[in-house]
Coordinates of C-alpha atoms in Angstrom, one line a residue:
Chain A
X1 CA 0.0 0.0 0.0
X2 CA 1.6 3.6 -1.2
X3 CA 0.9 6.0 1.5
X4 CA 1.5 8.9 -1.2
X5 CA 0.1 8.5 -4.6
X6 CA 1.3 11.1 -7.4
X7 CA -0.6 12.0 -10.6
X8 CA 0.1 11.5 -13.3
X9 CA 2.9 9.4 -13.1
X10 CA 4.8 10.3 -16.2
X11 CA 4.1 13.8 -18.4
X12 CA 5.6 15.0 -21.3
X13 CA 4.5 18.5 -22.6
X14 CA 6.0 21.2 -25.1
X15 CA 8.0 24.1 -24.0
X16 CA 6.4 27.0 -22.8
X17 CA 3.3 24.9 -21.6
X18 CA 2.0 24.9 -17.8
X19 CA 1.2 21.5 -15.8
X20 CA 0.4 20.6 -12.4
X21 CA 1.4 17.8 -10.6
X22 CA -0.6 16.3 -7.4
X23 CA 0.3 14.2 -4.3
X24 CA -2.0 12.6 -2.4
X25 CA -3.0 10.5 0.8
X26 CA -5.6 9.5 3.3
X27 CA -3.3 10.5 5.8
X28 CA -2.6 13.4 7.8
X29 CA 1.0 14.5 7.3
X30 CA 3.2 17.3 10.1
X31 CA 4.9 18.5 6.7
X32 CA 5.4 17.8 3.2
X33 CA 8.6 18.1 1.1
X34 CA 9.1 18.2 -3.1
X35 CA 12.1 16.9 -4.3
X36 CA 13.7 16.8 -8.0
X37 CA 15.6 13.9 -9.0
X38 CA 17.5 14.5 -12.1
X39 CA 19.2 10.8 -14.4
X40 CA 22.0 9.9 -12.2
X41 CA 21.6 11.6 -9.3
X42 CA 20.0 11.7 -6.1
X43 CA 16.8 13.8 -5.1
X44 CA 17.3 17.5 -4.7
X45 CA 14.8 19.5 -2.5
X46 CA 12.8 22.0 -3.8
X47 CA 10.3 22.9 -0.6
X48 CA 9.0 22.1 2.8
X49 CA 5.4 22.8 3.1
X50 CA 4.3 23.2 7.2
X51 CA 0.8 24.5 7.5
X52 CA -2.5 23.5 5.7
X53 CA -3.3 26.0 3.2
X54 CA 0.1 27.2 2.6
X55 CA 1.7 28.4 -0.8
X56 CA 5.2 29.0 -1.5
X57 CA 6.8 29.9 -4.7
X58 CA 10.1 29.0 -6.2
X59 CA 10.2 31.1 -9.7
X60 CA 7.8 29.4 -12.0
X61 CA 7.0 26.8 -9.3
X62 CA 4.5 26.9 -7.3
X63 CA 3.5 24.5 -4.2
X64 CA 0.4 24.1 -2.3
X65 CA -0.2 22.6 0.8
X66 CA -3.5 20.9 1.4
X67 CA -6.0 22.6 3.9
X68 CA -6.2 19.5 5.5
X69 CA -2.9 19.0 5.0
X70 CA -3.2 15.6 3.0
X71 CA -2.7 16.5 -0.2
X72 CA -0.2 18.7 -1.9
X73 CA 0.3 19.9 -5.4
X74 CA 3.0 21.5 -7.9
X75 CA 2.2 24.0 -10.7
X76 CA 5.0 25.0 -13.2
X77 CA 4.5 27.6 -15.2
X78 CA 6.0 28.2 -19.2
X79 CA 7.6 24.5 -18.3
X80 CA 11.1 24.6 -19.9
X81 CA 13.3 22.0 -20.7
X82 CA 15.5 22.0 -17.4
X83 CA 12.4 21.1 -15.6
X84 CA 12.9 17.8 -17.3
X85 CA 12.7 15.4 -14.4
X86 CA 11.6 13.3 -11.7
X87 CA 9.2 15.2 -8.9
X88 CA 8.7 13.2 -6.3
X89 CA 6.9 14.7 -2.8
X90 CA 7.7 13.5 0.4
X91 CA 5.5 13.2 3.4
X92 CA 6.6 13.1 7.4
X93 CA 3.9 11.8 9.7
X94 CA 5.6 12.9 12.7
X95 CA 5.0 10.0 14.9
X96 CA 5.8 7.1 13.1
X97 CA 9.6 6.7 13.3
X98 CA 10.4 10.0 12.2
X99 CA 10.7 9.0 8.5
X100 CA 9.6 10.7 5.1
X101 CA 7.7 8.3 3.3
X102 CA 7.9 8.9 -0.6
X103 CA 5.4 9.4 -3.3
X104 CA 5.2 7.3 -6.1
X105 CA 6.7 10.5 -8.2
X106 CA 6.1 11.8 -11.9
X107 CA 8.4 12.0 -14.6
X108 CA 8.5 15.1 -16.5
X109 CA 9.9 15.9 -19.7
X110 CA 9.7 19.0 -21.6
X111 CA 10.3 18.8 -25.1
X112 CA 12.0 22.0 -26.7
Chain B
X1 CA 33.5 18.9 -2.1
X2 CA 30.7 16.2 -2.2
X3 CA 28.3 17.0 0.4
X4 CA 27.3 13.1 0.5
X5 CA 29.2 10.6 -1.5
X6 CA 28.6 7.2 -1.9
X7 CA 30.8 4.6 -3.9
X8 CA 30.9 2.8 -5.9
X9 CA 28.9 4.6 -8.3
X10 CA 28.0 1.7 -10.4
X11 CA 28.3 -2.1 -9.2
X12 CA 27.5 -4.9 -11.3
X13 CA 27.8 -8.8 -10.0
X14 CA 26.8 -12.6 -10.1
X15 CA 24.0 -13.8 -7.8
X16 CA 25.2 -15.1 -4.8
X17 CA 28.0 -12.6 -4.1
X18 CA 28.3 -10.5 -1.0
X19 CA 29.2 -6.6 -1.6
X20 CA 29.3 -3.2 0.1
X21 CA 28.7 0.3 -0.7
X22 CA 30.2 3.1 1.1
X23 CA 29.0 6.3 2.3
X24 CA 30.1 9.5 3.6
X25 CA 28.8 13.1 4.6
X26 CA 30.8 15.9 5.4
X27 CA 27.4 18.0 6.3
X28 CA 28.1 17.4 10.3
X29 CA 25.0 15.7 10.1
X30 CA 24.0 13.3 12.6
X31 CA 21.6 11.2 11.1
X32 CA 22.2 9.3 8.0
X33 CA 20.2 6.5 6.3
X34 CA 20.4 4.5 2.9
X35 CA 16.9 4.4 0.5
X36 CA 16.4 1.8 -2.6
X37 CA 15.0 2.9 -5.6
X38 CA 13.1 -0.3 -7.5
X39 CA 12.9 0.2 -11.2
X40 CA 9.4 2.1 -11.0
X41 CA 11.4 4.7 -9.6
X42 CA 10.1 3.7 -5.8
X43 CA 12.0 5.3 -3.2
X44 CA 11.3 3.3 0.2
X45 CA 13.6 3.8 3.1
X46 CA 15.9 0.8 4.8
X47 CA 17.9 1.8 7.8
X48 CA 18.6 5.3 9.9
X49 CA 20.9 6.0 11.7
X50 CA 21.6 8.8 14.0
X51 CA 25.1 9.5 15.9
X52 CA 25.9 5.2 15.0
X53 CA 22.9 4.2 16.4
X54 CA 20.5 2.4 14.4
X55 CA 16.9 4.1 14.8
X56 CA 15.1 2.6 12.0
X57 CA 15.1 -0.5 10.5
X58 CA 12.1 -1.5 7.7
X59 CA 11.1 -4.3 7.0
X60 CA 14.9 -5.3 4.8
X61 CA 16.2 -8.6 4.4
X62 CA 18.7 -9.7 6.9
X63 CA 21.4 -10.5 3.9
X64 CA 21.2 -6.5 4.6
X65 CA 23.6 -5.3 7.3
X66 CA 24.1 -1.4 7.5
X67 CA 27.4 -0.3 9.8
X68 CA 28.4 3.4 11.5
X69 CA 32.0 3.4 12.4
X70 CA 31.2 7.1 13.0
X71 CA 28.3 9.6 12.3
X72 CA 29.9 10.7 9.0
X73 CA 29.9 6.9 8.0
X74 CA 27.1 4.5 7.1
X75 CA 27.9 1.8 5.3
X76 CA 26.1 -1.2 3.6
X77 CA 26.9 -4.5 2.7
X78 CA 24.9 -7.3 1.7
X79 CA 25.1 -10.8 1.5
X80 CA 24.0 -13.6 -1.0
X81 CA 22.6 -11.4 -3.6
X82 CA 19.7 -11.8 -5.4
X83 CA 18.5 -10.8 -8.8
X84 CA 15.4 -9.0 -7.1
X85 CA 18.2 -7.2 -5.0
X86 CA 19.3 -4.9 -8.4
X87 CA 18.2 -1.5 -8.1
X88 CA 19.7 2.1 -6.8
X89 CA 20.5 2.4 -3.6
X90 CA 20.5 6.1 -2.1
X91 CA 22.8 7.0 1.0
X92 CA 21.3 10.4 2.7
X93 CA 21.9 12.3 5.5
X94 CA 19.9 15.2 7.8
X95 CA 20.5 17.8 10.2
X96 CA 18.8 15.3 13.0
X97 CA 16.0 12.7 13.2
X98 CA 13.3 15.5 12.9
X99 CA 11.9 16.4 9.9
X100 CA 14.7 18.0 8.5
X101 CA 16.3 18.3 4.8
X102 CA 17.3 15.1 3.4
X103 CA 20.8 15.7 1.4
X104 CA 20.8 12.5 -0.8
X105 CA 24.2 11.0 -2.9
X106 CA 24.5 10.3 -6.5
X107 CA 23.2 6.9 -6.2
X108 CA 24.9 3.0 -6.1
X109 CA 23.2 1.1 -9.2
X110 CA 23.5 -2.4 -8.5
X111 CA 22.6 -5.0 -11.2
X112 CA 22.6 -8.8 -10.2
X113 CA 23.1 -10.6 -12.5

C-alpha cells in the first residue's frame, strides 16, 4: 500500500506549456517536502510545506499545501526543458519513526 | 567537495555474491540513512541512523547489514545477492531525526546478474 500516490505518473508537454502535478493521501502529514531527482543523481529538494493552506513559490514553481494537510500539489509555469525530471513529494507523519515516506513521483519531460 | 558521497557509483555482479557500498557526509550531520530505488522509480527507506545508532530498521532482508563506524559513515553490505536485489540504492543524511532536509548522494546502481 503507497501511502502517497502522485498523478500522473509520467508527463511530457512542449516548452512553454504549464502542468500541475498532485500528491496525495488519506493521511494526515506534520509537513510535506518536493524533491527533483535528475538521471544519475540523487533527489534535490525544492520545498517544505508546514501549515494546511500554505503556498510558497520557487520562480515558475509553485506549491500548495493541502487545507487538510493531505494533499499537496505542484504547478510550473512556461515549463522549460530543465524542468525535465523526476518530482517526487515527500510526506513526514511525525509519529511514526520519524521518516519521510515517498510518493510514487512523476516523470517530466519538456520537449524543446 | 561532495556533500554526500557514496561509492561505488555503479556495481555490477553474479548472484550469490556478497558486496558493500560506502558512504560519507561531510554536512556534520548526525543522522544518515540508505533508500532503494526499485525500477518504478520507488524510493522506500531501509535503515537510519543517527550518531551510530540504528533508529530505524524496515522491513529489509537480513542478507542487509548497514554499519556506523562514526556519524559521518554509514555503510552497507549485503550478503548472497539476489537478482530481485538490483536497483539504486540512495545513502542520505539530515541535520537530525526530525523532519529535517534530506541531502541525498548520486546513487549505487547495483545490477545482479
Amino acid at each position: 500500500t503507497q501511502l502517497l500516490e502522485q498523478s500522473p505518473q509520467f508527463l511530457s508537454i512542449q516548452e512553454g506549456e504549464n502542468l500541475t502535478v498532485y500528491c496525495n493521501s488519506s493521511s494526515v502529514f506534520s509537513s510535506l517536502q518536493w524533491y527533483r531527482q535528475e538521471p544519475g543523481e540523487g533527489p534535490v529538494l525544492l520545498v517544505t510545506v508546514v501549515t494546511g493552506g500554505e503556498v510558497k513559490k520557487l520562480k515558475r514553481l509553485t506549491f500548495q499545501f493541502g487545507d487538510a494537510r493531505k494533499d499537496s500539489s505542484l504547478h510550473i509555469t512556461a515549463a522549460q526543458p530543465g524542468d525535465t525530471g523526476l518530482y517526487l513529494c515527500a510526506g513526514w507523519f511525525g509519529n511514526t519513526g520519524n521518516q519521510f515516506y515517498f510518493g510514487t513521483g512523476t516523470s517530466l519531460t519538456v520537449i524543446p | 567537495d561532495t556533500a554526500v558521497s557514496q561509492t561505488p557509483k555503479y556495481l555490477v555482479t553474479q548472484m550469490g555474491n556478497d558486496k558493500s557500498i560506502k558512504c560519507e557526509q561531510n554536512l556534520g550531520h548526525d543522522t544518515m540513512y540508505w533508500y532503494k530505488q526499485d525500477s518504478k522509480k520507488f524510493l522506500k527507506i531501509m535503515f537510519s541512523y543517527n550518531n551510530k545508532e540504528l533508529i530505524i530498521n524496515e522491513t529489509v532482508p537480513n542478507r542487509f547489514s548497514p554499519k556506523s563506524p562514526d556519524k559521518a559513515h554509514l555503510n552497507l553490505h549485503i550478503n548472497s545477492l539476489e537478482l530481485g536485489d538490483s536497483a539504486v540504492y540512495f545513502c542520505a543524511s539530515s541535520q537530525d531525526t526530525w523532519a529535517n532536509v534530506l541531502t541525498f548522494g548520486a546513487g549505487s546502481r547495483l545490477t545482479v546478474l
